[in-house]
XYZ file of C-alpha atoms in Angstrom:
80
model
C 16.130 -1.370 -16.476
C 13.032 -0.345 -14.011
C 13.002 3.804 -13.188
C 11.514 5.245 -10.098
C 10.688 8.994 -8.907
C 11.786 9.640 -5.280
C 8.876 11.545 -3.280
C 10.791 12.634 -0.767
C 14.488 13.284 -0.009
C 16.431 10.091 0.787
C 20.254 8.652 1.849
C 22.431 6.709 0.389
C 25.748 6.310 0.032
C 28.208 6.569 -2.401
C 32.296 5.764 -3.340
C 34.569 8.157 -4.345
C 37.700 6.488 -5.271
C 38.197 4.326 -1.698
C 35.769 6.919 0.334
C 32.358 5.638 0.440
C 29.960 9.277 1.418
C 27.166 9.890 2.952
C 24.868 12.107 0.470
C 20.971 12.227 -0.682
C 19.256 12.300 -3.188
C 16.314 14.430 -3.490
C 12.593 14.398 -4.085
C 12.216 14.036 -7.014
C 15.078 12.587 -8.061
C 14.742 9.825 -11.034
C 17.147 6.746 -9.894
C 17.156 3.458 -12.090
C 17.236 -0.259 -10.212
C 18.376 -3.412 -11.341
C 15.683 -5.631 -10.543
C 11.819 -4.282 -10.079
C 12.074 -3.301 -5.511
C 8.462 -4.576 -5.695
C 9.938 -8.812 -7.048
C 12.098 -8.502 -3.767
C 10.346 -10.555 -1.368
C 8.987 -9.161 1.928
C 11.118 -11.985 3.341
C 14.385 -10.508 1.636
C 16.198 -7.823 4.870
C 14.306 -4.648 4.522
C 17.523 -2.514 6.139
C 20.138 -4.514 3.408
C 21.718 -1.991 0.782
C 20.315 -1.925 -3.185
C 23.136 0.095 -5.556
C 21.052 1.866 -7.650
C 22.414 4.843 -10.451
C 21.444 8.041 -10.014
C 23.264 11.092 -11.657
C 25.606 9.099 -13.401
C 26.668 7.640 -10.197
C 26.421 3.990 -8.494
C 24.703 4.884 -5.301
C 23.263 2.439 -2.800
C 20.615 2.761 -0.883
C 18.267 1.277 2.171
C 15.953 -1.299 0.103
C 12.588 0.276 2.965
C 13.384 3.748 1.442
C 13.352 2.951 -1.762
C 9.896 1.043 -1.223
C 8.554 3.785 1.202
C 9.718 6.760 -0.576
C 9.512 5.801 -4.201
C 7.012 5.952 -6.838
C 7.862 3.493 -10.721
C 7.905 5.421 -14.247
C 8.242 4.416 -18.072
C 6.605 3.286 -20.229
C 6.101 0.169 -20.045
C 3.266 1.375 -16.580
C 2.114 3.485 -18.861
C -1.723 1.270 -18.062
C -1.355 0.477 -14.593
């Protein structure tokens, strides 16, 4: 799964039981996405929420925020 580092803090939504809580994911955090955000087309609704794994939790964040505030990292990216 693709991994990203957040360049700036980003707001996300975490579930705790039946509650949804707004949280701040700090800059420098490693997040893991189910699919590469670079592959989500420009026609997609940029305000849609996508699920990522952060700090042992599944958190929903805005696609627009991920595209603007993160950088992909990992072994597969070393020659880019």
